Amino acid sequence: MEIMPTEIESRICNLQQKLIEQATDGAIILLQSDLFYFTGTVQNSYLYIPASGQPVLMVKKSLARGRQESPLKNIVAIKTPKQIPEILAAYGYNSFSKIGLELDVVPFNLYKSYQTIFPATELIDISPAIKAIRAVKSVVEIELMRDALAVIDQAFLAVPSFLHAGMSELELAALFEAEMRKRGYAGPCKMRAFNQDFFFGNICTGSSGFYPNYFDGPVGGQGASAAQPQGAGWKKINRNEVIYIDYSSIVKGYTGDQTRIFCIGELSPKLVKAYEDALLIEAEIVKSCKPGTLAEEPYLLAVKLAAELGYQDNFMGYKPDQVKFVGHGIGLELDEWPILAKGMKTPIVPGMTFALEPKFVFPEGAIGIEDSFVMTETGPQYLSITPQVITYV
Amino acid sequence: MEIMPTEIESRICNLQQKLIEQATDGAIILLQSDLFYFTGTVQNSYLYIPASGQPVLMVKKSLARGRQESPLKNIVAIKTPKQIPEILAAYGYNSFSKIGLELDVVPFNLYKSYQTIFPATELIDISPAIKAIRAVKSVVEIELMRDALAVIDQAFLAVPSFLHAGMSELELAALFEAEMRKRGYAGPCKMRAFNQDFFFGNICTGSSGFYPNYFDGPVGGQGASAAQPQGAGWKKINRNEVIYIDYSSIVKGYTGDQTRIFCIGELSPKLVKAYEDALLIEAEIVKSCKPGTLAEEPYLLAVKLAAELGYQDNFMGYKPDQVKFVGHGIGLELDEWPILAKGMKTPIVPGMTFALEPKFVFPEGAIGIEDSFVMTETGPQYLSITPQVITYV
C-alpha cells in the first residue's frame, strides 16, 4: 500500500487546524520523520505549512527526487535557509508574527539561525501538535506497520535454522538482522528523544539481560563495548539459558516492535512461569483497554499485577534501574505518543498504535513479551502475527 | 588496546585549557560521543568539567555501569538535571557566570531547561572547542580505528563468496553487514549534523549510483523506500555493472570508512579509467599533504585534477547535486573535523584522522575510492589495509 496524495493533504489540514488554534502563521518543518509525514519525501528540505493556503517545499538536495516522491504542488529549489523569506514572499506569505518549529529536536544553534532569518518573529514549539496528529494512524499507516511486522515474523521464524550453542550474541544478531535487511528493513531506527541512540534492538542471552544499561527501556543488553553498550555483545550463547530477542522492524519508514523468547534446551520453571505471567499481564491490559482509556492506566494495571505476582523488583528492569512504562507509541519513530507511563493522561483513541512490553529482569536473564497493537473501537487489536510461544531449539 | 585513565585525564585537561581561554566556569557535557570521549562511558549522565578541579559525572542510568566503565573519581547518582546545581555545590562548584553546552546538538527545549536550572548563567557553545580537541587522535584512538578497518577489510574480502548476479542490493547489504556485525560492528553510525540520518553505508549497483539523494555525500543510493532513501535498495545486481560499496565500520566506538568496487564480469573501459583516475587523485592528494596543509587544499587540488581529467560534471556527484568536499574527519563520529572542503582553513596536523573519497558519478553508476588516513609528521599514512583493486567475481 502507498500513501495517497489525499492522505498527505489531510495530514496538512490537521496541522493547519492546530496552527489556527494556536494563532500561529505557519510552521517550518525540518525533521526527516515529520517531513516524510507531511510531504512523502525526506530529501534535504524545508517545508513551510501556512495556517491557510498551500504548503511550500523548498528542496536543497535532491530537488529532482523531492519532486518525484512528493505530491505537493509547490516544490522549489533552495540553496540556503536564508532564502526562505523571499521564496515564501513569492507565494504571498509575508507576515510572520509567530512560526512553529520542532523545538524538541531542533538544536539550539539551528534555532538561533532561524531567529536571525526571522528577526521579528516569535518562534514557538510546534512538536506537541505534530506528535498528537501523528499518534493517530490512518488505514494505510496501519497496513505499513503490518508489513513491517510480517518482516520481523519471518526473521523470528528463521531463528531455529541458525541458532546454536557456542555462537556469540553478535553472530546471532548478524544473522537475525540479515533476515530483515534482505526483506527491506531500512533503518536507522528513529528516536525523537535526545541522545537515546538505538541500533536495531537487543539480543540478550542469560545474564546479559541483567546487564545494566543507559537505554530508557526495561532491558538493554551488554553491547559490544562501553562505547556502544546496547544490544548484542560478545557473550557466547549457552544451552538452557533464556535467549531474549527484542527488535525493531522498519520497512517503508514504519516501525514494528516485538519481543520473542528462544532457548536451546530447557528453561527453568521460574523463567517459564515469568514468561506466562508476562503473557497474562499483556492479556489483562488488552482486556482492560477501551477507546478513551488513559495512557497511564495500562502501566498502573501492569505494576499492580506484577506486584501481586511477586515481581515488584523485577518488573521493567531490575531494581533500581526499573523504567516507569509498559509500552510506547510506534510509527515513523520508536518513541511516539501515546507513552503508556505513570502520569500520562492522554486518552488512547482508535487509530493509535503502540507496543506493549511487560517484561521481567532476573540475575539469570530477561524474559517477557512484546507485541504491536492498534486501538480499535472495541479495544486493542494485535498487529504482531508471531505465535506467543517460547521456541525451544 | 584500551583507553587508559591517564588519557581521559589529558582529554579533560585539554578542555579545561579551552575553558580558561574562554573565561568559562565549566562545561556540561551531554552528547553520547562527547561523554564517551571524556569519561569512557555513555551511560545516561551529565558530566560537569570545571575550568579547574576534578570533573563530576552525574549518572541517571545506570550508575553501576557508569562506575564500572569510567575511571573518573567523582561519579554520583542523579535523578533529574534539576539536581545538578546542588550536586555541584557539594563539590565546591557554586559560581557559574558562564557554562558551555554542546549547542550544535542540544535541542532548543533542552537548552531552555538548562537556562531554567541556571537562570543567572550565560550558556555558550562549547562544541567548537570539543571538536578541535577530538580532531587530534591519540595513539590508542588510531589503533582502535585500525581495528575497525581490519573488520571492514574482512567484510570486503568475503564479498566474492556471496556476491552473485540476480541478488538484490539489500541481499548483498544483509550479508556484507553480517560479516561486520559478527566481528563487533556496533552502531548506530553517529553523525553530529542535524537530520543527516545514516545507516551503515551505501551499496549502489549500476544506475543506483546515479540516483539523487538527500545525503551530504557524493553518492547516496536508492534506498529501500522514499522514507529511508539511502543505501541499498531493491534493484537486482546485473553482470558487467559497477558494484560500489561505501561502508562505515564502527568497532569500540571508533569509525573506519572505506569504499571498494566490485564487478560480476567486466567493466567498461570508461569506468575502469575513472577508477584509475580516482586512485590518481587520491595519490596526488596524499603526495601533496603535509602537516600544516589547510583542510581546503586537498579539495581544491582534487577539483583541479578532476576538471583536467574531464570530470567536472561528475566529480563528487552528478551535476547539479555535487558536494563540495573530498574528505572528512572520522573518529567517534562520521563527520568530525577536519572537513576537506572549500573554505576550510584549519591546518591538518599530525594525529588528525580522515577519510579521502574522490569519486565520480555517471548515469551508468558511481565509482571511485575511499580510504582512511592519519596525518603523520611526514604526511598522510594509510590506515585502510584492503588492496586498492577492482575485484572481479
Tab-separated table of C-alpha atoms in Angstrom, chain A:
chain	number	residue	atom	x	y	z
A	1	MET	CA	0.000	0.000	0.000
A	2	GLU	CA	1.139	3.503	-0.715
A	3	ILE	CA	0.291	6.775	0.959
A	4	MET	CA	-2.060	8.729	-1.339
A	5	PRO	CA	-1.842	12.468	-2.100
A	6	THR	CA	-5.235	12.917	-0.396
A	7	GLU	CA	-3.794	11.483	2.803
A	8	ILE	CA	-0.897	13.963	2.724
A	9	GLU	CA	-3.478	16.714	2.173
A	10	SER	CA	-5.489	15.666	5.186
A	11	ARG	CA	-2.374	15.490	7.382
A	12	ILE	CA	-1.505	19.045	6.393
A	13	CYS	CA	-5.080	20.097	7.033
A	14	ASN	CA	-4.853	18.649	10.563
A	15	LEU	CA	-1.740	20.695	11.280
A	16	GLN	CA	-3.309	23.828	9.799
A	17	GLN	CA	-6.200	23.449	12.241
A	18	LYS	CA	-3.704	23.344	15.129
A	19	LEU	CA	-1.871	26.382	13.725
A	20	ILE	CA	-5.136	28.343	13.622
A	21	GLU	CA	-5.988	27.254	17.193
A	22	GLN	CA	-2.560	28.484	18.317
A	23	ALA	CA	-2.781	31.737	16.303
A	24	THR	CA	0.422	30.738	14.519
A	25	ASP	CA	1.113	31.949	10.966
A	26	GLY	CA	2.729	28.728	9.888
A	27	ALA	CA	5.239	26.000	10.683
A	28	ILE	CA	8.662	25.264	9.235
A	29	ILE	CA	9.179	21.510	9.297
A	30	LEU	CA	12.767	20.222	9.304
A	31	LEU	CA	12.974	16.760	10.901
A	32	GLN	CA	13.091	13.817	8.479
A	33	SER	CA	10.244	11.876	10.079
A	34	ASP	CA	7.940	14.918	10.106
A	35	LEU	CA	8.986	15.901	6.578
A	36	PHE	CA	8.132	12.422	5.375
A	37	TYR	CA	4.780	12.513	7.147
A	38	PHE	CA	3.708	15.815	5.618
A	39	THR	CA	5.351	15.508	2.167
A	40	GLY	CA	6.173	11.881	1.319
A	41	THR	CA	9.882	12.686	0.918
A	42	VAL	CA	12.858	13.182	3.218
A	43	GLN	CA	15.051	14.923	0.697
A	44	ASN	CA	17.114	17.668	2.349
A	45	SER	CA	14.471	20.363	2.514
A	46	TYR	CA	12.456	22.934	4.427
A	47	LEU	CA	8.678	22.650	4.446
A	48	TYR	CA	6.516	25.665	5.140
A	49	ILE	CA	2.945	24.886	6.137
A	50	PRO	CA	0.896	28.083	6.415
A	51	ALA	CA	-2.134	28.230	8.705
A	52	SER	CA	-4.137	28.506	5.497
A	53	GLY	CA	-3.157	28.055	1.882
A	54	GLN	CA	-0.824	25.682	0.012
A	55	PRO	CA	2.401	24.477	1.667
A	56	VAL	CA	5.768	25.177	0.034
A	57	LEU	CA	8.503	22.543	-0.013
A	58	MET	CA	11.936	24.110	-0.537
A	59	VAL	CA	14.455	21.428	-1.517
A	60	LYS	CA	18.207	21.703	-1.237
A	61	LYS	CA	19.140	18.171	-2.321
A	62	SER	CA	17.813	16.472	-4.349
A	63	LEU	CA	15.149	18.626	-5.990
A	64	ALA	CA	14.554	16.034	-8.713
A	65	ARG	CA	13.926	13.288	-6.173
A	66	GLY	CA	11.817	15.549	-3.949
A	67	ARG	CA	9.540	16.289	-6.918
A	68	GLN	CA	9.366	12.637	-7.827
A	69	GLU	CA	8.469	11.494	-4.307
A	70	SER	CA	6.170	14.227	-3.008
A	71	PRO	CA	2.674	15.002	-4.334
A	72	LEU	CA	2.840	18.615	-3.077
A	73	LYS	CA	2.151	21.278	-5.710
A	74	ASN	CA	4.771	23.839	-4.712
A	75	ILE	CA	8.201	22.251	-4.735
A	76	VAL	CA	11.066	24.648	-5.393
A	77	ALA	CA	14.855	24.780	-5.218
A	78	ILE	CA	16.672	26.433	-2.330
A	79	LYS	CA	20.374	26.841	-1.625
A	80	THR	CA	20.314	28.130	1.938
A	81	PRO	CA	17.579	28.648	4.554
A	82	LYS	CA	18.346	32.388	4.303
A	83	GLN	CA	16.268	32.325	1.110
A	84	ILE	CA	13.139	31.080	2.885
A	85	PRO	CA	11.526	34.531	3.417
A	86	GLU	CA	11.985	35.596	-0.230
A	87	ILE	CA	10.717	32.244	-1.546
A	88	LEU	CA	7.682	32.397	0.725
A	89	ALA	CA	7.051	36.014	-0.285
A	90	ALA	CA	6.728	34.872	-3.905
A	91	TYR	CA	3.838	32.665	-2.727
A	92	GLY	CA	2.238	35.591	-0.898
A	93	TYR	CA	3.376	34.569	2.571
A	94	ASN	CA	4.811	37.802	4.038
A	95	SER	CA	3.567	38.180	7.552
A	96	PHE	CA	5.149	36.037	10.248
A	97	SER	CA	4.397	37.132	13.766
A	98	LYS	CA	4.542	33.526	15.033
A	99	ILE	CA	6.144	30.479	13.398
A	100	GLY	CA	6.227	26.931	14.742
A	101	LEU	CA	9.436	24.891	14.745
A	102	GLU	CA	10.119	21.384	16.075
A	103	LEU	CA	11.879	22.758	19.158
A	104	ASP	CA	12.069	19.330	20.832
A	105	VAL	CA	14.650	18.258	18.239
A	106	VAL	CA	15.982	21.409	16.535
A	107	PRO	CA	19.432	22.131	18.002
A	108	PHE	CA	19.903	25.479	19.716
A	109	ASN	CA	22.347	26.803	17.088
A	110	LEU	CA	19.904	25.960	14.318
A	111	TYR	CA	17.095	27.685	16.244
A	112	LYS	CA	19.285	30.762	16.525
A	113	SER	CA	19.896	30.819	12.775
A	114	TYR	CA	16.120	30.787	12.190
A	115	GLN	CA	15.721	33.614	14.681
A	116	THR	CA	18.234	35.560	12.545
A	117	ILE	CA	16.312	34.756	9.360
A	118	PHE	CA	13.021	35.811	11.016
A	119	PRO	CA	14.189	38.539	13.430
A	120	ALA	CA	10.740	39.933	14.225
A	121	THR	CA	9.020	36.557	14.549
A	122	GLU	CA	8.254	34.605	17.703
A	123	LEU	CA	9.401	31.006	17.202
A	124	ILE	CA	7.249	28.550	19.123
A	125	ASP	CA	7.358	24.785	19.639
A	126	ILE	CA	5.043	23.021	17.200
A	127	SER	CA	6.168	19.486	18.069
A	128	PRO	CA	3.398	18.683	20.591
A	129	ALA	CA	0.827	19.426	17.863
A	130	ILE	CA	2.712	17.243	15.372
A	131	LYS	CA	3.093	14.390	17.863
A	132	ALA	CA	-0.628	14.490	18.647
A	133	ILE	CA	-1.553	14.352	14.958
A	134	ARG	CA	0.938	11.624	14.133
A	135	ALA	CA	-0.201	9.464	17.074
A	136	VAL	CA	-3.468	8.581	15.300
A	137	LYS	CA	-2.708	6.422	12.283
A	138	SER	CA	-4.572	6.041	9.012
A	139	VAL	CA	-5.602	2.708	7.497
A	140	VAL	CA	-2.588	2.854	5.182
A	141	GLU	CA	-0.150	3.522	8.023
A	142	ILE	CA	-1.555	0.567	9.956
A	143	GLU	CA	-1.104	-1.632	6.880
A	144	LEU	CA	2.504	-0.448	6.550
A	145	MET	CA	3.100	-1.440	10.166
A	146	ARG	CA	1.588	-4.866	9.443
A	147	ASP	CA	4.094	-5.188	6.586
A	148	ALA	CA	6.955	-4.360	8.970
A	149	LEU	CA	5.651	-6.936	11.449
A	150	ALA	CA	5.405	-9.569	8.695
A	151	VAL	CA	9.121	-8.991	8.053
A	152	ILE	CA	10.108	-9.441	11.702
A	153	ASP	CA	7.883	-12.509	11.855
A	154	GLN	CA	9.948	-14.082	9.049
A	155	ALA	CA	13.123	-13.322	10.992
A	156	PHE	CA	11.741	-14.899	14.173
A	157	LEU	CA	10.638	-17.984	12.212
A	158	ALA	CA	14.159	-18.328	10.770
A	159	VAL	CA	15.919	-18.327	14.168
A	160	PRO	CA	15.853	-22.127	14.695
A	161	SER	CA	17.660	-22.587	11.374
A	162	PHE	CA	20.787	-20.784	12.598
A	163	LEU	CA	20.686	-20.603	16.401
A	164	HIS	CA	23.191	-22.895	18.062
A	165	ALA	CA	25.051	-23.140	21.353
A	166	GLY	CA	28.503	-21.577	21.305
A	167	MET	CA	27.715	-18.787	18.858
A	168	SER	CA	28.051	-15.247	20.163
A	169	GLU	CA	25.143	-12.860	20.602
A	170	LEU	CA	26.713	-10.743	17.859
A	171	GLU	CA	26.738	-13.708	15.463
A	172	LEU	CA	23.062	-14.343	16.200
A	173	ALA	CA	22.318	-10.634	15.745
A	174	ALA	CA	24.146	-10.604	12.395
A	175	LEU	CA	22.006	-13.468	11.070
A	176	PHE	CA	18.732	-12.198	12.555
A	177	GLU	CA	19.275	-8.708	11.151
A	178	ALA	CA	20.228	-10.123	7.743
A	179	GLU	CA	16.822	-11.866	7.587
A	180	MET	CA	15.155	-8.479	7.983
A	181	ARG	CA	17.572	-6.458	5.861
A	182	LYS	CA	17.074	-8.632	2.779
A	183	ARG	CA	13.306	-8.183	3.201
A	184	GLY	CA	13.512	-4.383	3.233
A	185	TYR	CA	14.485	-3.362	6.766
A	186	ALA	CA	15.997	0.060	6.227
A	187	GLY	CA	16.969	1.972	9.313
A	188	PRO	CA	18.225	3.758	11.188
A	189	CYS	CA	15.663	3.306	13.932
A	190	LYS	CA	14.452	6.806	14.703
A	191	MET	CA	14.199	8.049	18.277
A	192	ARG	CA	12.859	11.540	18.860
A	193	ALA	CA	14.419	11.685	22.331
A	194	PHE	CA	17.845	13.342	22.511
A	195	ASN	CA	20.838	11.051	22.932
A	196	GLN	CA	18.849	7.789	23.015
A	197	ASP	CA	20.949	6.188	20.310
A	198	PHE	CA	19.460	2.868	19.316
A	199	PHE	CA	20.641	0.183	16.921
A	200	PHE	CA	18.189	-2.459	15.635
A	201	GLY	CA	17.237	-3.920	19.034
A	202	ASN	CA	18.509	-6.183	21.765
A	203	ILE	CA	19.642	-9.748	21.864
A	204	CYS	CA	20.358	-10.713	25.442
A	205	THR	CA	21.178	-14.241	26.458
A	206	GLY	CA	21.229	-15.386	30.057
A	207	SER	CA	23.000	-12.905	32.314
A	208	SER	CA	23.327	-10.303	29.524
A	209	GLY	CA	19.667	-9.484	30.101
A	210	PHE	CA	20.606	-8.466	33.639
A	211	TYR	CA	23.333	-6.096	32.435
A	212	PRO	CA	22.507	-2.514	33.467
A	213	ASN	CA	22.032	-0.077	30.615
A	214	TYR	CA	21.660	3.594	29.743
A	215	PHE	CA	18.765	2.876	27.465
A	216	ASP	CA	15.328	4.034	28.560
A	217	GLY	CA	13.872	0.546	28.293
A	218	PRO	CA	13.475	-2.484	30.566
A	219	VAL	CA	16.405	-4.387	29.002
A	220	GLY	CA	19.446	-3.027	27.203
A	221	GLY	CA	21.994	-5.769	26.830
A	222	GLN	CA	25.724	-5.647	27.252
A	223	GLY	CA	26.535	-4.355	23.784
A	224	ALA	CA	29.842	-4.777	22.028
A	225	SER	CA	31.785	-2.248	24.138
A	226	ALA	CA	31.435	0.637	26.588
A	227	ALA	CA	31.170	2.940	23.564
A	228	GLN	CA	28.129	1.144	22.136
A	229	PRO	CA	26.783	-0.575	25.227
A	230	GLN	CA	23.405	-1.627	23.878
A	231	GLY	CA	22.145	-4.782	22.189
A	232	ALA	CA	24.080	-7.932	21.372
A	233	GLY	CA	27.555	-8.479	22.801
A	234	TRP	CA	30.412	-10.954	22.697
A	235	LYS	CA	28.879	-13.398	25.166
A	236	LYS	CA	28.610	-16.977	23.887
A	237	ILE	CA	25.134	-18.482	23.929
A	238	ASN	CA	24.729	-21.474	26.230
A	239	ARG	CA	22.245	-24.312	26.420
A	240	ASN	CA	19.356	-23.915	28.877
A	241	GLU	CA	19.530	-20.148	29.142
A	242	VAL	CA	16.931	-17.605	28.101
A	243	ILE	CA	17.516	-16.007	24.691
A	244	TYR	CA	15.664	-12.711	24.569
A	245	ILE	CA	15.213	-11.031	21.170
A	246	ASP	CA	13.578	-7.579	21.205
A	247	TYR	CA	13.875	-5.950	17.803
A	248	SER	CA	12.519	-3.124	15.760
A	249	SER	CA	11.423	-3.760	12.187
A	250	ILE	CA	11.445	-0.718	9.939
A	251	VAL	CA	10.001	-1.102	6.470
A	252	LYS	CA	9.000	1.847	4.254
A	253	GLY	CA	9.644	4.052	7.267
A	254	TYR	CA	7.125	2.383	9.587
A	255	THR	CA	8.188	0.554	12.699
A	256	GLY	CA	7.076	-2.733	14.184
A	257	ASP	CA	8.390	-3.688	17.610
A	258	GLN	CA	8.325	-7.178	19.022
A	259	THR	CA	9.992	-9.484	21.543
A	260	ARG	CA	10.152	-13.255	21.459
A	261	ILE	CA	11.955	-15.808	23.624
A	262	PHE	CA	14.090	-18.736	22.492
A	263	CYS	CA	16.023	-21.440	24.283
A	264	ILE	CA	18.463	-24.170	23.314
A	265	GLY	CA	17.424	-26.953	25.661
A	266	GLU	CA	15.229	-26.179	28.629
A	267	LEU	CA	14.284	-23.142	30.704
A	268	SER	CA	13.934	-23.175	34.479
A	269	PRO	CA	10.357	-23.418	35.794
A	270	LYS	CA	10.843	-19.956	37.359
A	271	LEU	CA	11.525	-18.352	33.964
A	272	VAL	CA	8.761	-20.292	32.234
A	273	LYS	CA	6.356	-19.063	34.928
A	274	ALA	CA	7.618	-15.493	34.479
A	275	TYR	CA	7.018	-15.745	30.730
A	276	GLU	CA	3.462	-16.950	31.316
A	277	ASP	CA	2.924	-14.142	33.813
A	278	ALA	CA	4.116	-11.599	31.234
A	279	LEU	CA	1.575	-13.035	28.767
A	280	LEU	CA	-1.079	-12.786	31.456
A	281	ILE	CA	-0.257	-9.132	32.125
A	282	GLU	CA	-0.350	-8.359	28.391
A	283	ALA	CA	-3.710	-10.134	28.065
A	284	GLU	CA	-5.141	-8.312	31.093
A	285	ILE	CA	-4.054	-4.970	29.662
A	286	VAL	CA	-5.629	-5.814	26.295
A	287	LYS	CA	-8.855	-6.823	28.051
A	288	SER	CA	-8.990	-3.642	30.133
A	289	CYS	CA	-8.173	-1.159	27.356
A	290	LYS	CA	-11.001	0.582	25.549
A	291	PRO	CA	-11.076	3.732	23.450
A	292	GLY	CA	-10.635	6.557	25.941
A	293	THR	CA	-8.508	4.573	28.391
A	294	LEU	CA	-5.845	6.964	29.695
A	295	ALA	CA	-2.273	6.154	28.662
A	296	GLU	CA	-1.176	5.653	32.271
A	297	GLU	CA	-3.861	3.051	33.045
A	298	PRO	CA	-2.160	0.063	31.343
A	299	TYR	CA	1.025	0.884	33.243
A	300	LEU	CA	-0.743	1.166	36.594
A	301	LEU	CA	-2.571	-2.102	35.974
A	302	ALA	CA	0.669	-3.821	34.953
A	303	VAL	CA	2.514	-2.605	38.057
A	304	LYS	CA	-0.332	-3.808	40.271
A	305	LEU	CA	-0.431	-7.246	38.641
A	306	ALA	CA	3.365	-7.571	38.665
A	307	ALA	CA	3.443	-6.789	42.388
A	308	GLU	CA	0.633	-9.270	43.120
A	309	LEU	CA	2.618	-11.915	41.240
A	310	GLY	CA	5.729	-11.102	43.301
A	311	TYR	CA	7.753	-9.274	40.652
A	312	GLN	CA	7.904	-5.779	42.169
A	313	ASP	CA	11.737	-5.716	41.994
A	314	ASN	CA	11.905	-7.354	38.547
A	315	PHE	CA	9.233	-5.607	36.525
A	316	MET	CA	10.502	-3.475	33.605
A	317	GLY	CA	14.096	-3.757	34.801
A	318	TYR	CA	15.915	-4.866	37.914
A	319	LYS	CA	15.796	-2.611	40.941
A	320	PRO	CA	16.937	0.261	40.980
A	321	ASP	CA	17.068	0.514	37.168
A	322	GLN	CA	13.357	-0.049	36.537
A	323	VAL	CA	11.725	2.078	33.849
A	324	LYS	CA	8.312	3.566	34.514
A	325	PHE	CA	6.315	2.499	31.463
A	326	VAL	CA	4.861	-0.645	29.950
A	327	GLY	CA	4.533	0.468	26.354
A	328	HIS	CA	5.053	3.243	23.837
A	329	GLY	CA	3.613	4.571	20.627
A	330	ILE	CA	5.190	3.391	17.373
A	331	GLY	CA	5.049	4.693	13.831
A	332	LEU	CA	7.742	6.575	11.952
A	333	GLU	CA	9.611	6.738	15.263
A	334	LEU	CA	10.104	4.224	18.059
A	335	ASP	CA	9.118	6.674	20.790
A	336	GLU	CA	5.836	8.122	19.573
A	337	TRP	CA	2.742	9.014	21.558
A	338	PRO	CA	0.970	7.540	23.494
A	339	ILE	CA	3.533	6.717	26.173
A	340	LEU	CA	1.995	4.111	28.468
A	341	ALA	CA	3.591	5.510	31.599
A	342	LYS	CA	2.721	6.885	35.001
A	343	GLY	CA	1.182	10.344	34.842
A	344	MET	CA	0.188	10.161	31.161
A	345	LYS	CA	-3.405	11.372	30.880
A	346	THR	CA	-3.744	11.170	27.064
A	347	PRO	CA	-6.767	9.044	26.127
A	348	ILE	CA	-5.866	6.131	23.845
A	349	VAL	CA	-8.165	6.624	20.849
A	350	PRO	CA	-8.883	4.414	17.824
A	351	GLY	CA	-6.032	4.518	15.303
A	352	MET	CA	-3.296	4.864	17.901
A	353	THR	CA	-0.603	2.220	17.513
A	354	PHE	CA	1.632	1.091	20.323
A	355	ALA	CA	3.893	-1.654	21.581
A	356	LEU	CA	3.064	-3.352	24.888
A	357	GLU	CA	6.045	-4.945	26.595
A	358	PRO	CA	5.590	-6.400	30.085
A	359	LYS	CA	8.986	-7.828	30.973
A	360	PHE	CA	10.927	-9.091	33.965
A	361	VAL	CA	14.621	-8.996	34.698
A	362	PHE	CA	16.385	-11.550	36.913
A	363	PRO	CA	20.080	-12.166	37.528
A	364	GLU	CA	19.787	-15.170	35.188
A	365	GLY	CA	18.261	-13.154	32.367
A	366	ALA	CA	15.442	-11.070	30.918
A	367	ILE	CA	12.129	-12.542	29.840
A	368	GLY	CA	8.746	-11.280	28.712
A	369	ILE	CA	6.683	-10.401	25.689
A	370	GLU	CA	6.233	-7.504	23.337
A	371	ASP	CA	3.635	-7.083	20.648
A	372	SER	CA	2.460	-4.220	18.486
A	373	PHE	CA	-1.175	-3.119	18.600
A	374	VAL	CA	-3.657	-0.708	17.127
A	375	MET	CA	-6.524	0.649	19.216
A	376	THR	CA	-9.903	-0.039	17.567
A	377	GLU	CA	-13.485	0.834	18.521
A	378	THR	CA	-13.639	-2.393	20.541
A	379	GLY	CA	-10.170	-2.349	22.107
A	380	PRO	CA	-6.546	-3.099	21.131
A	381	GLN	CA	-6.078	-5.349	18.121
A	382	TYR	CA	-2.870	-7.374	17.626
A	383	LEU	CA	-0.746	-6.260	14.697
A	384	SER	CA	2.013	-8.772	15.559
A	385	ILE	CA	1.443	-12.183	13.986
A	386	THR	CA	4.205	-14.325	15.501
A	387	PRO	CA	2.867	-17.014	17.867
A	388	GLN	CA	3.313	-16.144	21.544
A	389	VAL	CA	5.319	-19.205	22.467
A	390	ILE	CA	8.822	-19.832	23.722
A	391	THR	CA	10.660	-21.514	20.853
A	392	TYR	CA	12.854	-24.390	22.020
A	393	VAL	CA	15.625	-25.349	19.632
